[in-house]
Amino acid sequence: MSRQFRSSIGSHAPTAALLRLLFLVLAISGSVFAQLRVTGPPIGPPIRSGSNFASLVIQVLSEDHSFLNMQALVRLRNVQDGSGDVWQTTGTGSEASFSSLISGPYEVEISALGYQTSTTRLDIFGFGSQTVQVVLKKDLNAEEYEAPRENIPRKARKWNDRGLLALQTGNLKDAEKNLRRAVKEAPDDAHLNYLLGAILLKEKQPEEASQCWQRVLALDPKNAQALTALGGLRFEQKDYAGAAGLLQRAIAANSRKWRPHWLLANTHLMQRQYEPALKEAQLAVEFSRNSAPDATLVLGEALGNLGRYEEAVVALRKFLQQAPKSPDAPAVIKMIVMLEGTGPAMPVAEPVALNVSEVSMPTSLPTMSPAWMPPGVDDLPPPVASGVSCPVDRILTGAGQRVLELADDLERFSATEIQVHETLDASGKAVFRDKRKNDYLAELAQPRPGWLQLNEYRRNLTAENGFTDGLQAQGLLGLAFVFHPALQGNYQLECEGLGQWKGQPAWLIHFRQRPDHPRRLQQFKIDAKTYEVALKGRAWIAAASLQVLHIEADLLEPLREAHLLYEHEVGDYGPVAFPKKNTELWLPEDTQVYMDYRGHRLRLTDHYEDFVLFSTDWQQSDKLPPSKQ
């Protein structure tokens, strides 16, 4: 097999006939409907009260013993009484506090993006307060971000911090916008230029990324990050001689980073230079501390091509142990079978197609989708903390309870809704924009036994009538209902690990419509014709509260009969406080839909503000929101 570089990383609006998008037509049992107003069991064990219990404060430190400068997720488990796990996130001072604890042995697990997960055993005795400090070690295989120089302008540092946070949470548009602002404030800062290039490459703009890294090297010719990134880019472009030169310079600048050794080993393999490939692969494995599957894989290939078959099989089997779910696993298994039957006179086959990913930042996507489209849910898997096991049952049960509460809360508020429909050009720039403002409320109805339907009511506050594009979207805010207890069974649900969303630790849950289950979340209607939609997506679920923070979804396959070739949905949720009622509800904030419909590139945005809380037994015959006080 041939080796290929595969990375992990208009006009006016259409005048089509009226198109109605009815999202969230939910077919669920009547018994579930009856439970919509019931709050589920607590996520953790019951809280004990009284003075006969202890409290615990966990302080999370970095390796230099300063407070960790990012949120961490802390799990506390009573080993003795089996009362279950309690989860907290660190707050001010990088601390997490636990109260009402009984004496006994406990296990503390602490996770943070970019750090190795720490598990500590401790004993709690007595009834006082105890403080424990835990040091987290950097994960050598996580992406590294050098700090900007100390004397850069304050505004540049602010934009850098915002850009880095957006990058970590997968919001590439905001990351690029903020890093461009940072570079404008400090154009001669190598760190800022490098990071902007990394973001541009993630956004499938390799030429602009290359220009950023060339600027870095003009400022700092020995910048190992930029040399490694450019070397990876040259490798992808099959310029192996150019890649080798850059990677050798990167190694000369910092010889103990495993990624440039690994990439250089691949570059030598492509040129059938097996001895130097073996040397670099061994260094990559050594400097990754035997924890990088990709380094192990290239080592196995180099050994096999040198006729050291038994050693090659050992390395390849180790790769399968390290990365059993790798897309390269089937090809590696085939290679092992071939090597085990290879005699001295039989040459090893061409190298398998490898996942040569993440130079010092992820490089380009496996497939280049048009620039106007946001990355698909499977294009750029967000980073996750290493060594963190997902409590899947707890996450899905807790998220289901939170969605039941969301269903209840949807009938308790009215809001101002701002809708924007845009037609985009090939670069994603809006060439036509249509805006409406509405009074908005929603209700849940049961039109017939076994069905639950979200109905929305709008009173137009602008002079215009319908949108020029003829589109109408309903129920976008209900995307989180994929985690409704009655609907979870329709999806393959997989926990990908612990990541972040806007600085909060969050579990990443990937979902995909099961082919043998009904499609109950979304319909696409054109006149009298209805199409049931199959979706796949990813949700960011708050690690502590298990609320859905952010969710994205794509079509599983184009609806060619309906001329809908592409759709990407985004939903954000957050707390809304009602001080006069001393109440806080978890409600939708924003939704976006990108579409390729009948050859038109469209973006539909809904934003909710000016929330008003009212009693659930409020009635008004015309279904319009009450006047806002």
Coordinates of N, CA and C in Angstrom, one line a residue, residues 349-562:
A349 N 6.3 -5.3 2.4 CA 5.5 -4.6 1.5 C 5.7 -3.1 1.7
E350 N 5.1 -2.3 0.9 CA 5.1 -0.8 1.0 C 4.5 -0.5 2.4
P351 N 5.0 0.6 3.0 CA 4.4 1.0 4.3 C 2.9 1.2 4.2
V352 N 2.2 0.9 5.3 CA 0.8 1.1 5.4 C 0.5 2.6 5.5
A353 N -0.8 2.9 5.1 CA -1.3 4.3 5.2 C -1.4 4.6 6.7
L354 N -0.6 5.6 7.2 CA -0.6 5.9 8.6 C -1.3 7.2 8.9
N355 N -1.6 7.3 10.2 CA -2.2 8.6 10.7 C -1.1 9.4 11.2
V356 N -0.4 10.1 10.3 CA 0.7 11.0 10.6 C 0.1 12.3 11.1
S357 N -0.2 12.4 12.4 CA -1.0 13.5 12.9 C -0.2 14.3 13.9
E358 N -0.7 15.6 14.0 CA -0.3 16.5 15.1 C 1.2 16.6 15.1
V359 N 1.7 17.6 14.4 CA 3.1 18.0 14.4 C 3.4 18.6 15.8
S360 N 3.1 19.9 15.9 CA 3.1 20.5 17.3 C 1.7 21.1 17.4
M361 N 1.0 21.1 16.3 CA -0.5 21.4 16.3 C -1.0 20.5 15.2
P362 N -2.3 20.1 15.3 CA -2.9 19.3 14.2 C -2.7 20.1 12.9
T363 N -2.5 19.3 11.8 CA -2.3 19.9 10.5 C -3.6 19.8 9.8
S364 N -3.6 19.7 8.5 CA -4.9 19.8 7.7 C -5.8 18.6 7.9
L365 N -7.0 18.8 7.4 CA -8.0 17.8 7.6 C -7.8 16.7 6.5
P366 N -8.3 15.5 6.8 CA -8.2 14.4 5.8 C -8.9 14.8 4.5
T367 N -10.0 15.5 4.6 CA -10.7 15.9 3.3 C -10.9 17.4 3.4
M368 N -10.7 18.1 2.3 CA -10.8 19.5 2.3 C -12.2 20.0 1.9
S369 N -13.0 20.3 2.9 CA -14.3 20.8 2.6 C -14.3 22.3 2.3
P370 N -15.3 22.8 1.7 CA -15.3 24.2 1.3 C -15.1 25.2 2.5
A371 N -14.5 26.3 2.3 CA -14.1 27.2 3.4 C -15.3 27.8 4.1
W372 N -16.4 27.9 3.5 CA -17.6 28.4 4.1 C -18.2 27.5 5.2
M373 N -17.9 26.2 5.1 CA -18.5 25.3 6.0 C -17.6 25.2 7.3
P374 N -18.3 25.2 8.4 CA -17.5 24.9 9.7 C -17.0 23.5 9.7
P375 N -16.0 23.2 10.5 CA -15.6 21.8 10.5 C -16.7 20.8 11.0
G376 N -16.8 19.7 10.3 CA -17.8 18.7 10.7 C -17.4 18.1 12.0
V377 N -18.4 17.4 12.6 CA -18.2 16.8 14.0 C -17.0 15.8 14.0
D378 N -16.8 15.2 12.8 CA -15.7 14.1 12.8 C -14.5 14.6 12.1
D379 N -14.4 15.9 11.7 CA -13.2 16.4 11.1 C -12.1 16.8 12.1
L380 N -12.5 17.5 13.1 CA -11.5 18.0 14.1 C -11.9 17.5 15.5
P381 N -11.6 16.3 15.9 CA -12.0 15.8 17.2 C -11.3 16.7 18.2
P382 N -12.0 17.3 19.2 CA -11.4 18.2 20.2 C -10.4 17.4 21.1
P383 N -9.4 18.1 21.6 CA -8.4 17.5 22.5 C -9.1 17.0 23.8
V384 N -8.7 15.9 24.3 CA -9.2 15.4 25.6 C -8.0 15.1 26.5
A385 N -8.3 15.1 27.8 CA -7.3 14.8 28.8 C -6.9 13.3 28.7
S386 N -5.6 13.1 28.9 CA -5.2 11.7 28.8 C -5.4 10.9 30.1
G387 N -5.7 9.6 30.0 CA -5.8 8.8 31.2 C -7.1 8.9 32.0
V388 N -8.1 9.6 31.4 CA -9.3 9.8 32.2 C -10.4 8.8 31.7
S389 N -10.9 8.0 32.6 CA -12.0 7.1 32.2 C -13.3 7.8 32.3
C390 N -14.2 7.5 31.4 CA -15.5 8.2 31.4 C -16.5 7.4 32.2
P391 N -17.2 8.0 33.2 CA -18.3 7.4 33.8 C -19.6 7.5 33.0
V392 N -19.6 6.6 31.9 CA -20.6 6.8 30.9 C -22.0 6.8 31.4
D393 N -22.3 5.8 32.3 CA -23.7 5.6 32.8 C -24.1 6.8 33.6
R394 N -23.2 7.3 34.4 CA -23.5 8.5 35.2 C -23.7 9.7 34.3
I395 N -22.9 9.9 33.3 CA -23.1 11.1 32.4 C -24.4 11.0 31.7
L396 N -24.8 9.9 31.1 CA -26.0 9.8 30.3 C -27.2 9.9 31.2
T397 N -27.1 9.3 32.4 CA -28.3 9.4 33.3 C -28.4 10.9 33.8
G398 N -27.3 11.5 34.2 CA -27.4 12.9 34.6 C -27.8 13.8 33.5
A399 N -27.3 13.7 32.3 CA -27.7 14.5 31.2 C -29.1 14.3 30.9
G400 N -29.6 13.1 30.9 CA -31.0 12.8 30.7 C -31.9 13.6 31.7
Q401 N -31.5 13.6 33.0 CA -32.3 14.3 34.0 C -32.3 15.8 33.7
R402 N -31.1 16.3 33.3 CA -31.0 17.7 33.0 C -31.9 18.1 31.8
V403 N -32.0 17.2 30.8 CA -32.8 17.5 29.6 C -34.3 17.4 30.0
L404 N -34.7 16.5 30.9 CA -36.1 16.5 31.4 C -36.4 17.9 32.1
E405 N -35.4 18.4 32.8 CA -35.6 19.7 33.4 C -35.7 20.8 32.4
L406 N -34.9 20.7 31.3 CA -35.0 21.7 30.2 C -36.3 21.6 29.6
A407 N -36.9 20.4 29.3 CA -38.2 20.3 28.7 C -39.2 21.0 29.6
D408 N -39.1 20.9 30.9 CA -40.0 21.5 31.8 C -39.8 23.0 31.8
D409 N -38.6 23.5 31.7 CA -38.3 24.9 31.8 C -38.7 25.7 30.5
L410 N -38.8 24.9 29.4 CA -39.1 25.6 28.1 C -40.5 26.3 28.2
E411 N -41.4 25.8 29.1 CA -42.7 26.4 29.2 C -42.8 27.5 30.2
R412 N -41.7 27.8 30.8 CA -41.7 28.8 31.9 C -41.1 30.2 31.6
F413 N -40.8 30.4 30.3 CA -40.2 31.7 30.0 C -40.8 32.2 28.6
S414 N -40.7 33.5 28.5 CA -40.8 34.1 27.1 C -39.5 34.9 26.9
A415 N -39.2 35.2 25.7 CA -38.0 35.9 25.4 C -38.1 36.7 24.1
T416 N -37.1 37.6 23.9 CA -37.0 38.2 22.6 C -36.1 37.3 21.7
E417 N -36.5 37.0 20.5 CA -35.8 36.2 19.6 C -35.3 37.0 18.4
I418 N -34.0 36.9 18.1 CA -33.4 37.6 17.0 C -33.0 36.6 16.0
Q419 N -33.7 36.6 14.8 CA -33.4 35.6 13.8 C -32.6 36.3 12.6
V420 N -31.6 35.7 12.1 CA -30.8 36.2 11.0 C -30.6 35.1 10.0
H421 N -31.0 35.4 8.7 CA -30.8 34.5 7.6 C -29.7 35.1 6.7
E422 N -28.7 34.4 6.4 CA -27.6 34.9 5.5 C -27.3 34.0 4.3
T423 N -27.1 34.6 3.2 CA -26.5 33.8 2.1 C -25.0 34.1 2.0
L424 N -24.2 33.1 1.9 CA -22.8 33.2 2.0 C -22.1 33.0 0.7
D425 N -20.9 33.6 0.5 CA -20.1 33.3 -0.7 C -19.2 32.2 -0.3
A426 N -18.4 31.8 -1.3 CA -17.5 30.6 -1.1 C -16.6 30.7 0.0
S427 N -16.2 31.9 0.5 CA -15.3 32.1 1.6 C -16.0 32.2 2.9
G428 N -17.3 32.2 2.9 CA -18.1 32.3 4.1 C -18.5 33.7 4.5
K429 N -18.3 34.6 3.6 CA -18.7 36.0 3.9 C -20.2 36.2 3.5
A430 N -20.9 36.9 4.3 CA -22.4 37.1 4.0 C -22.5 38.1 2.9
V431 N -23.2 37.7 1.8 CA -23.5 38.6 0.7 C -25.0 39.1 0.7
F432 N -25.8 38.5 1.5 CA -27.2 38.9 1.7 C -27.6 38.6 3.1
R433 N -28.3 39.5 3.8 CA -28.6 39.3 5.2 C -30.0 39.8 5.4
D434 N -30.8 39.0 6.1 CA -32.2 39.2 6.4 C -32.4 39.0 7.9
K435 N -33.0 40.0 8.6 CA -33.0 40.0 10.1 C -34.5 40.2 10.5
R436 N -34.9 39.4 11.5 CA -36.2 39.6 12.1 C -36.1 39.6 13.7
K437 N -37.0 40.2 14.3 CA -37.1 40.3 15.8 C -38.5 39.9 16.2
N438 N -38.5 38.9 17.2 CA -39.8 38.4 17.6 C -40.0 38.3 19.1
D439 N -41.2 38.5 19.6 CA -41.6 38.0 20.9 C -41.7 36.5 20.7
Y440 N -41.2 35.7 21.7 CA -41.2 34.3 21.5 C -41.6 33.5 22.8
L441 N -42.3 32.4 22.6 CA -42.5 31.5 23.7 C -42.7 30.1 23.1
A442 N -42.6 29.1 23.9 CA -42.7 27.7 23.5 C -43.6 26.9 24.4
E443 N -44.2 25.9 23.9 CA -45.0 25.0 24.7 C -44.8 23.5 24.2
L444 N -44.9 22.6 25.2 CA -44.9 21.2 24.8 C -46.3 20.7 24.8
A445 N -46.6 20.0 23.7 CA -47.9 19.5 23.5 C -47.8 18.0 23.2
Q446 N -49.0 17.3 23.5 CA -49.1 15.9 23.2 C -50.2 15.7 22.2
P447 N -49.9 15.9 20.9 CA -51.0 15.9 19.9 C -51.8 14.5 19.8
R448 N -51.1 13.4 20.2 CA -51.7 12.1 20.2 C -50.9 11.3 21.2
P449 N -51.5 10.2 21.7 CA -50.8 9.4 22.7 C -49.5 8.9 22.1
G450 N -48.5 9.0 23.0 CA -47.1 8.5 22.6 C -46.3 9.5 21.8
W451 N -46.8 10.8 21.6 CA -46.0 11.8 20.9 C -45.8 13.0 21.8
L452 N -44.7 13.6 21.7 CA -44.4 14.9 22.4 C -43.9 15.8 21.3
Q453 N -44.5 17.0 21.3 CA -44.2 18.0 20.2 C -43.9 19.3 20.8
L454 N -42.8 19.9 20.3 CA -42.5 21.3 20.8 C -43.1 22.3 19.8
N455 N -44.0 23.1 20.3 CA -44.6 24.2 19.5 C -44.0 25.5 19.9
E456 N -43.8 26.3 18.9 CA -43.2 27.7 19.1 C -44.1 28.7 18.6
Y457 N -44.2 29.8 19.3 CA -45.1 30.9 18.9 C -44.3 32.2 18.9
R458 N -44.5 32.9 17.8 CA -43.7 34.2 17.5 C -44.6 35.3 17.2
R459 N -44.3 36.5 17.7 CA -45.0 37.7 17.3 C -44.0 38.6 16.7
N460 N -44.1 38.9 15.4 CA -43.1 39.7 14.7 C -43.0 41.1 15.2
L461 N -41.9 41.6 15.6 CA -41.7 42.9 16.1 C -41.1 43.9 15.0
T462 N -40.9 43.4 13.8 CA -40.4 44.2 12.7 C -41.5 44.3 11.7
A463 N -41.2 45.3 10.8 CA -42.2 45.6 9.7 C -42.3 44.5 8.7
E464 N -41.2 43.7 8.5 CA -41.1 42.8 7.4 C -42.0 41.5 7.8
N465 N -42.3 40.8 6.8 CA -43.0 39.5 7.0 C -42.0 38.4 7.0
G466 N -42.3 37.3 6.2 CA -41.4 36.2 6.1 C -40.0 36.5 5.5
F467 N -39.1 35.6 5.7 CA -37.8 35.8 5.2 C -37.8 35.7 3.7
T468 N -36.9 36.4 3.0 CA -36.8 36.4 1.6 C -36.4 35.0 1.0
D469 N -35.6 34.3 1.8 CA -35.3 32.9 1.3 C -36.4 31.9 1.4
G470 N -37.5 32.3 2.0 CA -38.6 31.3 2.1 C -38.4 30.2 3.1
L471 N -37.4 30.3 4.0 CA -37.1 29.3 5.0 C -37.8 29.6 6.3
Q472 N -38.2 28.6 7.0 CA -38.7 28.8 8.3 C -38.1 27.7 9.2
A473 N -37.4 28.0 10.3 CA -36.9 27.0 11.2 C -37.6 27.0 12.5
Q474 N -37.9 25.8 13.0 CA -38.7 25.7 14.2 C -37.9 24.6 15.1
G475 N -37.9 24.9 16.4 CA -37.4 23.9 17.3 C -35.9 23.7 17.3
L476 N -35.2 24.7 16.8 CA -33.7 24.5 16.8 C -33.2 24.4 18.2
L477 N -33.8 25.0 19.2 CA -33.3 25.0 20.6 C -33.4 23.6 21.2
G478 N -34.1 22.7 20.5 CA -34.3 21.4 21.1 C -33.3 20.3 20.7
L479 N -32.2 20.7 20.2 CA -31.2 19.8 19.7 C -30.7 18.9 20.9
A480 N -30.6 19.5 22.1 CA -30.2 18.7 23.3 C -31.1 17.6 23.6
F481 N -32.3 17.5 23.0 CA -33.2 16.4 23.3 C -32.7 15.0 22.9
V482 N -31.5 15.0 22.2 CA -30.9 13.7 21.8 C -30.6 12.9 23.1
F483 N -30.5 13.7 24.3 CA -30.2 13.0 25.5 C -31.4 12.8 26.4
H484 N -32.6 13.0 25.8 CA -33.8 12.7 26.5 C -33.8 11.2 26.8
P485 N -34.2 10.8 28.0 CA -34.1 9.4 28.3 C -34.9 8.5 27.3
A486 N -35.9 9.0 26.7 CA -36.7 8.2 25.8 C -36.1 8.1 24.4
L487 N -35.1 9.0 24.1 CA -34.5 9.1 22.8 C -33.1 8.5 22.8
Q488 N -32.4 8.4 23.9 CA -31.0 8.0 23.9 C -30.8 6.6 23.2
G489 N -31.8 5.8 23.3 CA -31.7 4.4 22.7 C -31.6 4.5 21.2
N490 N -32.0 5.6 20.6 CA -32.0 5.7 19.1 C -30.6 6.0 18.6
Y491 N -29.6 6.2 19.5 CA -28.3 6.7 19.1 C -27.2 5.8 19.7
Q492 N -26.2 5.7 18.9 CA -24.9 5.1 19.4 C -24.2 6.3 20.2
L493 N -24.0 6.1 21.4 CA -23.5 7.1 22.3 C -22.1 6.7 22.8
E494 N -21.1 7.5 22.6 CA -19.8 7.1 23.0 C -19.1 8.3 23.7
C495 N -18.5 8.1 24.9 CA -17.8 9.1 25.6 C -16.4 9.2 25.0
E496 N -16.0 10.3 24.5 CA -14.7 10.5 23.9 C -13.6 10.9 24.9
G497 N -14.0 11.4 26.1 CA -13.1 11.8 27.1 C -13.4 13.1 27.7
L498 N -12.5 13.7 28.5 CA -12.7 14.9 29.2 C -12.0 16.0 28.5
G499 N -12.8 17.0 28.0 CA -12.3 18.2 27.3 C -12.7 19.4 28.1
Q500 N -12.8 20.5 27.3 CA -13.3 21.8 27.9 C -14.3 22.5 27.0
W501 N -15.1 23.3 27.6 CA -15.9 24.2 26.8 C -15.9 25.6 27.5
K502 N -15.3 26.6 26.9 CA -15.1 27.9 27.4 C -14.6 27.9 28.9
G503 N -13.5 27.0 29.0 CA -12.8 27.0 30.3 C -13.4 26.0 31.3
Q504 N -14.5 25.4 31.0 CA -15.1 24.5 32.0 C -14.8 23.1 31.5
P505 N -14.4 22.2 32.5 CA -14.2 20.8 32.1 C -15.5 20.2 31.6
A506 N -15.5 19.5 30.6 CA -16.7 19.0 30.0 C -16.5 17.6 29.4
W507 N -17.4 16.7 29.6 CA -17.4 15.4 28.9 C -17.8 15.5 27.5
L508 N -17.1 14.9 26.6 CA -17.4 14.9 25.1 C -18.1 13.6 24.8
I509 N -19.4 13.8 24.4 CA -20.2 12.6 24.0 C -20.5 12.7 22.5
H510 N -20.1 11.7 21.8 CA -20.4 11.6 20.4 C -21.6 10.7 20.2
F511 N -22.6 11.2 19.3 CA -23.8 10.5 19.1 C -24.0 10.2 17.6
R512 N -24.6 9.1 17.2 CA -24.9 8.8 15.8 C -26.2 8.0 15.8
Q513 N -27.0 8.4 14.8 CA -28.3 7.7 14.7 C -28.1 6.2 14.4
R514 N -28.8 5.4 15.1 CA -28.7 3.9 14.8 C -29.6 3.7 13.6
P515 N -29.0 2.8 12.7 CA -29.8 2.6 11.4 C -31.1 1.8 11.6
D516 N -31.2 1.1 12.7 CA -32.4 0.2 12.9 C -33.3 0.8 13.9
H517 N -33.2 2.1 14.2 CA -34.1 2.8 15.1 C -34.7 4.0 14.4
P518 N -35.9 4.4 14.9 CA -36.6 5.6 14.3 C -35.8 6.9 14.4
R519 N -36.0 7.7 13.4 CA -35.4 9.1 13.4 C -36.4 10.0 14.0
R520 N -36.3 10.4 15.2 CA -37.4 11.1 15.9 C -37.0 12.5 16.3
L521 N -35.8 13.0 15.9 CA -35.4 14.3 16.4 C -35.6 15.4 15.4
Q522 N -35.6 15.1 14.1 CA -35.7 16.2 13.1 C -36.4 15.7 11.9
Q523 N -37.2 16.6 11.3 CA -37.8 16.4 10.0 C -37.5 17.6 9.1
F524 N -37.4 17.3 7.8 CA -37.2 18.4 6.8 C -38.4 18.3 5.9
K525 N -39.1 19.4 5.8 CA -40.4 19.4 5.0 C -40.3 20.4 3.9
I526 N -40.7 20.0 2.7 CA -40.9 20.9 1.6 C -42.3 20.7 1.1
D527 N -43.1 21.7 1.3 CA -44.5 21.6 1.0 C -45.1 20.4 1.8
A528 N -45.7 19.5 1.1 CA -46.4 18.4 1.8 C -45.4 17.2 2.0
K529 N -44.2 17.2 1.4 CA -43.3 16.1 1.5 C -42.4 16.2 2.8
T530 N -42.3 15.1 3.5 CA -41.6 15.1 4.8 C -40.4 14.1 4.7
Y531 N -39.2 14.5 5.1 CA -38.1 13.6 5.1 C -37.6 13.5 6.6
E532 N -37.5 12.3 7.0 CA -36.9 12.0 8.4 C -35.4 12.1 8.3
V533 N -34.8 12.8 9.2 CA -33.4 13.2 9.1 C -32.6 12.3 10.1
A534 N -31.5 11.8 9.7 CA -30.5 11.1 10.5 C -29.3 12.0 10.8
L535 N -29.0 12.0 12.1 CA -27.9 13.0 12.6 C -26.8 12.2 13.3
K536 N -25.7 12.9 13.2 CA -24.5 12.5 14.1 C -24.0 13.8 14.7
G537 N -23.4 13.7 15.8 CA -22.9 14.9 16.4 C -22.1 14.7 17.7
R538 N -21.8 15.8 18.4 CA -21.0 15.8 19.6 C -21.6 16.8 20.6
A539 N -21.6 16.4 21.8 CA -22.1 17.3 22.9 C -21.0 17.5 23.9
W540 N -20.9 18.7 24.4 CA -20.0 19.1 25.5 C -20.9 19.1 26.8
I541 N -20.8 18.2 27.7 CA -21.6 18.1 28.9 C -20.8 18.5 30.1
A542 N -21.2 19.5 30.9 CA -20.5 20.0 32.0 C -20.1 18.9 33.0
A543 N -18.9 18.8 33.3 CA -18.4 17.7 34.2 C -19.0 17.6 35.5
A544 N -19.3 18.8 36.1 CA -19.8 18.9 37.5 C -21.4 18.7 37.5
S545 N -22.1 19.5 36.7 CA -23.5 19.6 36.7 C -24.2 18.7 35.7
L546 N -23.5 18.2 34.7 CA -24.0 17.4 33.6 C -25.1 18.1 32.8
Q547 N -25.0 19.4 32.8 CA -25.8 20.2 31.9 C -25.2 20.2 30.5
V548 N -26.0 20.2 29.4 CA -25.5 20.3 28.1 C -25.1 21.8 27.9
L549 N -23.8 22.0 27.6 CA -23.2 23.3 27.4 C -23.3 23.7 25.9
H550 N -22.9 22.7 25.0 CA -22.8 23.0 23.6 C -23.0 21.7 22.9
I551 N -23.6 21.8 21.7 CA -23.9 20.6 20.9 C -23.8 21.0 19.4
E552 N -23.3 20.1 18.7 CA -23.2 20.2 17.2 C -23.6 18.9 16.5
A553 N -24.2 19.1 15.4 CA -24.7 17.9 14.6 C -24.6 18.1 13.1
D554 N -24.4 17.0 12.4 CA -24.3 17.0 11.0 C -25.3 16.0 10.4
L555 N -25.7 16.1 9.2 CA -26.4 15.1 8.5 C -25.5 13.8 8.4
L556 N -26.2 12.6 8.6 CA -25.4 11.4 8.3 C -25.2 11.2 6.8
E557 N -26.1 11.6 6.0 CA -25.9 11.6 4.5 C -26.8 12.6 3.9
P558 N -26.4 13.2 2.8 CA -27.2 14.2 2.1 C -28.6 13.7 1.8
L559 N -29.6 14.7 1.9 CA -30.9 14.4 1.4 C -31.1 14.9 0.0
R560 N -30.6 14.1 -0.9 CA -30.6 14.5 -2.3 C -31.9 14.7 -2.9
E561 N -32.9 13.9 -2.5 CA -34.3 14.2 -3.0 C -34.8 15.5 -2.6
A562 N -34.4 16.0 -1.5 CA -34.8 17.3 -1.0 C -33.8 18.4 -1.4

